[in-house]
Amino acid sequence: MPTITLRLELHKPTQPKQQMYQRMTEMNTAFANWLLLHPEVNKASSTIFKEFSDQSFPSAVVNQTIREVKSQKKNQHAKAFRKRWCCFNNQNLKVEKKELYTVSFPTLEKRIGVPVVTKPFQVAWLNKIIDGTVKQGAGKLYKKKKKWYLAIPITWHVES
């Protein structure tokens, strides 16, 4: 099954939203590094976040971080993470078509729908995600050169 990753630029996020995304990234990185050193990392669940912090954080992001930290510790013997971008599994990431294409995911405040800038070749793939002909993977929210992006891997079945 071939896979490609769509890199969707978020359409002009406001300053408060950018700050919220940055806070989410910082909190996620700190939690991932704390979890690496935790003695019971293999038994970790979303309730372990309460030991780390009393702040609210989307459980979907916590669960995805736990899954990735377990994998990185086991397979790549990670010692520390410099930056751990927030990831959203396919159940918590939704692509919708309104006037613009929007992507909704959980944040610190609530679940928000964010418009994305689409290039012509991405429109066809986004339509396939919406109608279910391709399978969407875990999305990653990241920042590059002062712009915020959402990377969504997609796979599709090819008959041989």
XYZ file of C-alpha atoms in Angstrom:
160
model
C 0.000 0.000 0.000
C 1.672 3.224 -1.142
C 1.830 6.182 1.241
C 2.272 9.904 0.708
C 2.178 12.789 3.167
C 0.127 15.900 2.509
C 1.684 18.987 4.080
C -1.147 21.450 4.563
C -0.337 25.019 5.559
C -2.706 26.472 8.157
C -4.452 29.524 6.710
C -3.252 32.622 8.625
C -3.608 31.428 12.235
C -4.140 34.306 14.667
C -1.440 35.234 17.167
C -3.323 33.641 20.123
C -3.746 30.393 18.145
C -0.050 30.352 17.239
C 0.832 30.856 20.902
C -1.546 28.037 21.861
C 0.062 25.687 19.294
C 3.489 26.643 20.664
C 2.362 25.979 24.269
C 0.952 22.615 23.193
C 4.272 21.698 21.553
C 6.294 22.755 24.602
C 4.008 20.841 26.972
C 4.066 17.781 24.721
C 7.884 17.837 24.544
C 8.207 18.194 28.316
C 5.718 15.351 28.876
C 7.517 13.074 26.391
C 10.893 13.694 28.071
C 9.351 13.119 31.519
C 7.728 9.917 30.266
C 11.049 8.598 28.903
C 12.470 8.685 32.433
C 9.331 7.282 34.085
C 9.871 3.759 35.478
C 6.469 2.464 34.322
C 6.475 3.825 30.777
C 5.219 0.503 29.363
C 2.116 0.585 31.595
C 1.415 4.252 30.880
C -2.091 5.446 30.048
C -3.647 8.889 29.693
C -4.148 9.091 33.488
C -0.361 9.240 33.968
C -0.439 12.804 32.614
C -2.011 13.906 35.933
C 1.235 12.897 37.682
C 3.152 15.101 35.252
C 0.940 18.201 35.337
C -2.374 19.457 36.659
C -2.966 21.536 33.513
C -5.525 20.397 30.976
C -4.234 18.779 27.803
C -6.204 16.845 25.174
C -6.201 13.148 26.050
C -6.005 12.308 22.337
C -2.602 14.029 22.146
C -1.491 12.427 25.431
C -2.386 8.938 24.193
C -0.640 9.441 20.867
C 2.472 10.791 22.640
C 2.525 7.791 24.985
C 2.279 5.424 22.017
C 5.131 7.160 20.172
C 7.389 7.476 23.238
C 7.000 3.757 23.984
C 7.921 2.942 20.406
C 10.895 5.331 20.266
C 12.255 4.112 23.594
C 11.931 0.462 22.597
C 13.058 0.622 18.965
C 15.404 3.612 18.786
C 16.581 3.797 22.399
C 15.769 7.513 22.589
C 17.315 9.395 25.514
C 15.600 12.783 25.111
C 13.486 14.684 22.608
C 14.451 18.165 21.428
C 11.009 18.927 20.086
C 7.965 16.685 20.133
C 5.267 17.976 17.803
C 1.641 17.248 18.672
C 0.181 14.273 16.832
C -3.450 13.386 16.317
C -4.535 9.893 15.321
C -6.983 9.422 12.482
C -9.958 9.296 14.894
C -9.202 12.770 16.266
C -8.331 14.488 13.005
C -11.145 15.337 10.636
C -10.971 16.900 7.173
C -14.065 18.823 6.046
C -15.042 20.908 3.026
C -16.854 24.186 3.604
C -15.945 27.357 1.680
C -12.348 26.292 2.299
C -11.008 22.943 3.372
C -10.822 22.772 7.157
C -9.044 20.359 9.439
C -10.341 19.935 12.984
C -8.340 18.587 15.910
C -8.374 18.897 19.736
C -6.445 21.803 21.307
C -5.898 23.211 24.798
C -9.181 25.108 24.712
C -11.498 22.924 22.623
C -11.720 21.101 19.322
C -11.232 23.657 16.558
C -11.618 23.633 12.808
C -8.747 25.382 11.071
C -8.850 26.415 7.403
C -5.904 25.191 5.348
C -4.210 26.523 2.218
C -4.615 23.928 -0.518
C -2.557 23.558 -3.647
C -4.320 22.189 -6.750
C -2.783 18.701 -6.457
C -3.836 18.466 -2.779
C -7.520 19.097 -3.516
C -7.969 15.683 -5.148
C -6.336 13.923 -2.182
C -8.433 15.873 0.345
C -11.593 14.909 -1.548
C -10.501 11.264 -1.409
C -9.985 11.550 2.365
C -13.478 13.029 2.751
C -15.193 10.348 0.657
C -13.151 7.564 2.286
C -11.335 6.122 -0.741
C -7.926 6.611 0.930
C -6.917 5.876 4.515
C -5.760 8.796 6.643
C -2.927 8.290 9.147
C -1.863 10.177 12.278
C -1.502 13.901 11.579
C 1.300 16.037 12.971
C 1.060 19.748 13.756
C 4.416 21.459 13.234
C 6.028 24.840 12.582
C 8.552 25.618 9.873
C 9.905 29.080 9.007
C 7.232 30.934 11.006
C 4.378 29.005 9.354
C 2.267 26.261 10.913
C 1.569 23.086 8.972
C -0.369 19.883 9.432
C 1.175 16.771 7.886
C -1.327 14.024 7.098
C -0.048 10.701 5.768
C -2.464 8.874 3.479
C -2.361 5.339 2.135
C -4.404 3.670 -0.537
C -4.885 0.151 -1.792
C -3.384 -0.780 -5.151
C -4.529 -3.943 -6.869
C -1.654 -5.975 -8.253
